mmCIF file of C-alpha atoms in Angstrom:
data_model
loop_
_atom_site.group_PDB
_atom_site.id
_atom_site.type_symbol
_atom_site.label_atom_id
_atom_site.label_comp_id
_atom_site.label_asym_id
_atom_site.label_seq_id
_atom_site.Cartn_x
_atom_site.Cartn_y
_atom_site.Cartn_z
ATOM 1 C CA MET H 1 -58.118 -10.680 -22.851
ATOM 2 C CA ALA H 2 -60.884 -12.867 -24.261
ATOM 3 C CA ARG H 3 -64.279 -13.311 -22.679
ATOM 4 C CA HIS H 4 -65.931 -16.601 -21.893
ATOM 5 C CA THR H 5 -69.673 -17.040 -21.427
ATOM 6 C CA LEU H 6 -69.876 -20.739 -20.568
ATOM 7 C CA PHE H 7 -70.272 -20.631 -16.807
ATOM 8 C CA PRO H 8 -69.032 -23.258 -14.351
ATOM 9 C CA SER H 9 -71.446 -23.914 -11.498
ATOM 10 C CA MET H 10 -69.784 -21.776 -8.816
ATOM 11 C CA ALA H 11 -69.298 -18.827 -11.133
ATOM 12 C CA ARG H 12 -72.958 -19.138 -12.168
ATOM 13 C CA PHE H 13 -73.894 -18.877 -8.499
ATOM 14 C CA VAL H 14 -71.938 -15.638 -8.087
ATOM 15 C CA LEU H 15 -73.388 -14.195 -11.266
ATOM 16 C CA ALA H 16 -76.903 -15.061 -10.152
ATOM 17 C CA ALA H 17 -76.258 -13.140 -6.944
ATOM 18 C CA CYS H 18 -75.101 -10.125 -8.959
ATOM 19 C CA LEU H 19 -78.188 -10.267 -11.150
ATOM 20 C CA LEU H 20 -80.532 -10.523 -8.188
ATOM 21 C CA LEU H 21 -78.847 -7.603 -6.470
ATOM 22 C CA LEU H 22 -78.992 -5.432 -9.555
ATOM 23 C CA ALA H 23 -82.656 -6.254 -10.071
ATOM 24 C CA ALA H 24 -83.460 -5.350 -6.462
ATOM 25 C CA MET H 25 -81.485 -2.118 -6.677
ATOM 26 C CA THR H 26 -83.137 -1.182 -9.956
ATOM 27 C CA VAL H 27 -86.543 -1.512 -8.317
ATOM 28 C CA SER H 28 -85.545 0.406 -5.194
ATOM 29 C CA GLY H 29 -83.372 2.885 -7.091
ATOM 30 C CA ALA H 30 -80.636 2.748 -4.487
ATOM 31 C CA ALA H 31 -77.750 0.588 -3.398
ATOM 32 C CA PRO H 32 -77.527 -0.931 0.097
ATOM 33 C CA GLY H 33 -74.630 1.398 0.794
ATOM 34 C CA ASN H 34 -75.003 4.842 -0.707
ATOM 35 C CA GLY H 35 -76.440 6.285 -3.893
ATOM 36 C CA ALA H 36 -78.293 4.879 -6.866
ATOM 37 C CA VAL H 37 -76.819 2.190 -9.091
ATOM 38 C CA ASP H 38 -76.330 2.974 -12.766
ATOM 39 C CA GLU H 39 -77.533 0.107 -14.946
ATOM 40 C CA ALA H 40 -74.406 0.570 -17.056
ATOM 41 C CA GLU H 41 -72.161 0.192 -14.021
ATOM 42 C CA THR H 42 -69.878 -2.845 -13.994
ATOM 43 C CA LEU H 43 -70.462 -5.041 -10.940
ATOM 44 C CA LEU H 44 -67.890 -7.579 -9.852
ATOM 45 C CA GLY H 45 -68.675 -11.054 -8.512
ATOM 46 C CA ILE H 46 -65.910 -12.875 -6.649
ATOM 47 C CA ASP H 47 -66.098 -16.514 -5.605
ATOM 48 C CA PHE H 48 -63.439 -16.166 -2.908
ATOM 49 C CA GLY H 49 -62.293 -19.645 -2.044
ATOM 50 C CA SER H 50 -59.486 -20.867 0.162
ATOM 51 C CA GLU H 51 -57.695 -22.482 -2.787
ATOM 52 C CA TRP H 52 -59.224 -20.824 -5.843
ATOM 53 C CA ILE H 53 -60.669 -17.472 -6.912
ATOM 54 C CA LYS H 54 -63.278 -17.187 -9.656
ATOM 55 C CA ILE H 55 -64.335 -13.806 -10.998
ATOM 56 C CA ALA H 56 -67.297 -12.595 -13.031
ATOM 57 C CA VAL H 57 -68.613 -9.192 -14.112
ATOM 58 C CA MET H 58 -72.069 -7.943 -14.969
ATOM 59 C CA ARG H 59 -72.713 -4.838 -17.029
ATOM 60 C CA GLY H 60 -75.825 -3.718 -18.865
ATOM 61 C CA GLY H 61 -77.632 -6.916 -17.945
ATOM 62 C CA LYS H 62 -74.910 -9.104 -19.457
ATOM 63 C CA ALA H 63 -72.677 -11.346 -17.383
ATOM 64 C CA ASP H 64 -69.232 -12.610 -18.324
ATOM 65 C CA ILE H 65 -66.572 -14.752 -16.703
ATOM 66 C CA VAL H 66 -63.267 -12.951 -16.197
ATOM 67 C CA LEU H 67 -60.340 -14.983 -17.455
ATOM 68 C CA ASN H 68 -56.959 -14.612 -15.819
ATOM 69 C CA GLU H 69 -53.657 -13.829 -17.525
ATOM 70 C CA ASN H 70 -53.422 -17.485 -18.564
ATOM 71 C CA SER H 71 -56.944 -17.460 -20.074
ATOM 72 C CA LYS H 72 -58.273 -19.694 -17.306
ATOM 73 C CA ARG H 73 -61.591 -19.359 -15.511
ATOM 74 C CA LYS H 74 -60.143 -19.709 -12.042
ATOM 75 C CA SER H 75 -56.931 -18.569 -10.384
ATOM 76 C CA VAL H 76 -54.984 -20.144 -7.550
ATOM 77 C CA ALA H 77 -55.623 -18.099 -4.389
ATOM 78 C CA THR H 78 -51.907 -17.708 -3.805
ATOM 79 C CA LEU H 79 -49.490 -14.819 -3.622
ATOM 80 C CA SER H 80 -45.769 -14.446 -3.184
ATOM 81 C CA PHE H 81 -43.188 -11.703 -3.058
ATOM 82 C CA ALA H 82 -40.561 -11.847 -5.765
ATOM 83 C CA GLU H 83 -36.985 -11.809 -4.610
ATOM 84 C CA GLY H 84 -35.046 -8.599 -5.144
ATOM 85 C CA PRO H 85 -35.117 -4.978 -4.027
ATOM 86 C CA GLU H 86 -38.461 -4.180 -5.689
ATOM 87 C CA ALA H 87 -40.344 -6.948 -3.832
ATOM 88 C CA LEU H 88 -42.896 -7.391 -6.594
ATOM 89 C CA ARG H 89 -46.058 -9.295 -5.773
ATOM 90 C CA LEU H 90 -46.888 -12.393 -7.791
ATOM 91 C CA PHE H 91 -50.307 -14.039 -7.931
ATOM 92 C CA GLY H 92 -51.865 -17.288 -9.084
ATOM 93 C CA GLU H 93 -49.713 -19.607 -11.145
ATOM 94 C CA SER H 94 -46.893 -17.063 -11.208
ATOM 95 C CA ALA H 95 -46.776 -17.198 -7.405
ATOM 96 C CA MET H 96 -46.575 -20.997 -7.542
ATOM 97 C CA ALA H 97 -43.448 -20.926 -9.712
ATOM 98 C CA LYS H 98 -41.515 -21.154 -6.446
ATOM 99 C CA PRO H 99 -43.956 -22.963 -4.156
ATOM 100 C CA GLN H 100 -41.618 -22.708 -1.179
ATOM 101 C CA ASN H 101 -42.218 -18.934 -1.230
ATOM 102 C CA ALA H 102 -45.933 -19.063 -1.974
ATOM 103 C CA LEU H 103 -48.468 -17.921 0.601
ATOM 104 C CA GLN H 104 -51.470 -20.223 0.364
ATOM 105 C CA TYR H 105 -54.738 -20.560 2.273
ATOM 106 C CA ILE H 106 -54.449 -16.985 3.538
ATOM 107 C CA ARG H 107 -58.239 -16.679 3.613
ATOM 108 C CA GLU H 108 -58.085 -19.062 6.564
ATOM 109 C CA LEU H 109 -56.291 -16.382 8.600
ATOM 110 C CA LEU H 110 -59.246 -13.993 8.529
ATOM 111 C CA GLY H 111 -60.814 -13.378 11.931
ATOM 112 C CA LYS H 112 -58.761 -16.093 13.615
ATOM 113 C CA CYS H 113 -57.270 -15.846 17.079
ATOM 114 C CA HIS H 114 -53.779 -17.278 17.191
ATOM 115 C CA SER H 115 -53.035 -20.224 19.446
ATOM 116 C CA LEU H 116 -49.555 -20.293 20.939
ATOM 117 C CA GLY H 117 -49.536 -24.076 20.831
ATOM 118 C CA SER H 118 -47.236 -26.147 18.655
ATOM 119 C CA ARG H 119 -49.600 -26.308 15.670
ATOM 120 C CA ASN H 120 -50.791 -23.678 13.222
ATOM 121 C CA LEU H 121 -53.967 -25.192 11.871
ATOM 122 C CA PHE H 122 -56.519 -23.107 10.018
ATOM 123 C CA GLY H 123 -59.594 -24.889 8.809
ATOM 124 C CA PRO H 124 -58.644 -28.217 7.197
ATOM 125 C CA HIS H 125 -55.251 -26.920 6.049
ATOM 126 C CA HIS H 126 -51.838 -26.504 7.553
ATOM 127 C CA PHE H 127 -50.631 -22.963 6.967
ATOM 128 C CA PRO H 128 -47.030 -23.268 5.740
ATOM 129 C CA SER H 129 -45.748 -19.810 6.697
ATOM 130 C CA THR H 130 -44.766 -18.289 10.015
ATOM 131 C CA VAL H 131 -47.823 -17.093 11.901
ATOM 132 C CA GLN H 132 -47.748 -15.304 15.226
ATOM 133 C CA ALA H 133 -50.145 -13.518 17.528
ATOM 134 C CA ASP H 134 -50.745 -9.808 17.070
ATOM 135 C CA PRO H 135 -50.941 -8.695 20.713
ATOM 136 C CA ALA H 136 -52.504 -5.355 19.830
ATOM 137 C CA ARG H 137 -55.471 -6.902 17.987
ATOM 138 C CA GLY H 138 -55.800 -10.375 19.473
ATOM 139 C CA VAL H 139 -55.654 -12.063 16.077
ATOM 140 C CA CYS H 140 -52.946 -13.655 13.977
ATOM 141 C CA ARG H 141 -50.563 -12.107 11.493
ATOM 142 C CA LEU H 142 -48.015 -13.442 9.052
ATOM 143 C CA VAL H 143 -44.303 -12.800 9.416
ATOM 144 C CA ARG H 144 -41.992 -13.170 6.415
ATOM 145 C CA LYS H 145 -38.389 -14.303 6.611
ATOM 146 C CA GLY H 146 -37.162 -10.717 6.435
ATOM 147 C CA GLY H 147 -39.264 -9.804 9.442
ATOM 148 C CA GLU H 148 -42.026 -7.946 7.575
ATOM 149 C CA LYS H 149 -45.403 -8.351 9.276
ATOM 150 C CA TYR H 150 -48.717 -8.495 7.435
ATOM 151 C CA SER H 151 -52.218 -8.638 8.846
ATOM 152 C CA ALA H 152 -54.660 -11.182 7.438
ATOM 153 C CA GLU H 153 -56.755 -8.320 6.071
ATOM 154 C CA THR H 154 -53.786 -6.855 4.185
ATOM 155 C CA LEU H 155 -52.839 -10.185 2.609
ATOM 156 C CA ASN H 156 -56.390 -10.922 1.526
ATOM 157 C CA ALA H 157 -56.702 -7.372 0.208
ATOM 158 C CA MET H 158 -53.799 -8.150 -2.105
ATOM 159 C CA LEU H 159 -55.735 -11.089 -3.561
ATOM 160 C CA LEU H 160 -58.910 -9.022 -3.910
ATOM 161 C CA THR H 161 -56.920 -6.283 -5.638
ATOM 162 C CA TYR H 162 -55.618 -8.908 -8.064
ATOM 163 C CA ALA H 163 -59.216 -9.963 -8.781
ATOM 164 C CA ARG H 164 -60.339 -6.361 -9.267
ATOM 165 C CA GLU H 165 -57.457 -5.586 -11.630
ATOM 166 C CA LEU H 166 -58.206 -8.665 -13.744
ATOM 167 C CA ALA H 167 -61.784 -7.443 -14.144
ATOM 168 C CA GLU H 168 -60.692 -3.893 -14.942
ATOM 169 C CA THR H 169 -58.253 -5.152 -17.566
ATOM 170 C CA GLN H 170 -60.998 -7.136 -19.275
ATOM 171 C CA GLU H 171 -63.729 -4.504 -19.040
ATOM 172 C CA LYS H 172 -61.428 -1.482 -19.487
ATOM 173 C CA VAL H 173 -63.376 0.407 -16.841
ATOM 174 C CA SER H 174 -62.949 1.052 -13.142
ATOM 175 C CA VAL H 175 -64.706 -1.531 -10.960
ATOM 176 C CA ARG H 176 -65.575 -0.634 -7.382
ATOM 177 C CA ARG H 177 -68.756 -2.447 -6.315
ATOM 178 C CA CYS H 178 -68.845 -6.174 -5.812
ATOM 179 C CA VAL H 179 -70.543 -9.254 -4.409
ATOM 180 C CA ILE H 180 -68.340 -11.842 -2.689
ATOM 181 C CA SER H 181 -69.343 -15.441 -2.046
ATOM 182 C CA VAL H 182 -68.131 -16.967 1.205
ATOM 183 C CA PRO H 183 -68.750 -20.288 2.972
ATOM 184 C CA ALA H 184 -71.924 -20.520 5.034
ATOM 185 C CA TYR H 185 -69.827 -21.432 8.074
ATOM 186 C CA PHE H 186 -67.937 -18.114 8.033
ATOM 187 C CA THR H 187 -68.232 -16.458 11.445
ATOM 188 C CA ASP H 188 -69.100 -12.815 12.032
ATOM 189 C CA ALA H 189 -65.433 -12.135 12.796
ATOM 190 C CA GLU H 190 -64.343 -13.691 9.492
ATOM 191 C CA ARG H 191 -66.959 -11.723 7.570
ATOM 192 C CA ARG H 192 -65.965 -8.449 9.222
ATOM 193 C CA ALA H 193 -62.308 -9.119 8.467
ATOM 194 C CA LEU H 194 -63.145 -9.849 4.820
ATOM 195 C CA LEU H 195 -65.056 -6.565 4.561
ATOM 196 C CA VAL H 196 -61.998 -4.755 5.898
ATOM 197 C CA ALA H 197 -59.831 -6.527 3.310
ATOM 198 C CA ALA H 198 -62.219 -5.493 0.535
ATOM 199 C CA ARG H 199 -62.145 -1.885 1.694
ATOM 200 C CA ILE H 200 -58.335 -1.923 1.633
ATOM 201 C CA ALA H 201 -58.563 -3.289 -1.925
ATOM 202 C CA GLY H 202 -60.746 -0.356 -2.951
ATOM 203 C CA LEU H 203 -63.953 -2.379 -3.191
ATOM 204 C CA GLU H 204 -67.412 -1.606 -1.865
ATOM 205 C CA VAL H 205 -69.096 -4.881 -0.933
ATOM 206 C CA LEU H 206 -72.808 -4.881 -1.732
ATOM 207 C CA ALA H 207 -73.291 -8.295 -0.140
ATOM 208 C CA LEU H 208 -71.506 -11.361 1.183
ATOM 209 C CA VAL H 209 -73.337 -14.344 -0.298
ATOM 210 C CA SER H 210 -73.228 -17.817 1.246
#
């Protein structure tokens, strides 16, 4: 997979956050979480939007945009489950091949309490899939046609795993630490839910950047 070093504005923002964090950790000699940060370690920057995901990596003081499987700088923040017994997960443009099965705007489910009214509105978007209340947690969850139930954290973890695997494919190393950009209006509940999703995806979040 080819690299690209001409940065769009949002990706530049994420990369700047990575660089600032690495500089601060180099001075202090320790990460905000646990242990020192190796300068050769690959850090992941994720611009985690409602409609799009942009990914960048920084290693050895050099930053690069991660291109997706279609050599594009950004990927549609969409997933779907392929039909058949294996229930393969599809992401990005592959997930949009059958838009009626695509799960979009799933970031908008994070930290939301479900209203039992007639509308399922999340942010400025209408969520097209079946959403119901999770009585045990007081938040919403998605229910597929077959009856499978998924928490918002699990669904978003699938997207974050997709982002991590794209970076690992490009860099050919394991990537575990990251910075994620989120909207400034994200509530504490939404931020906590995103951190849970990242943990499920095998990522240690150094910072959520608005």
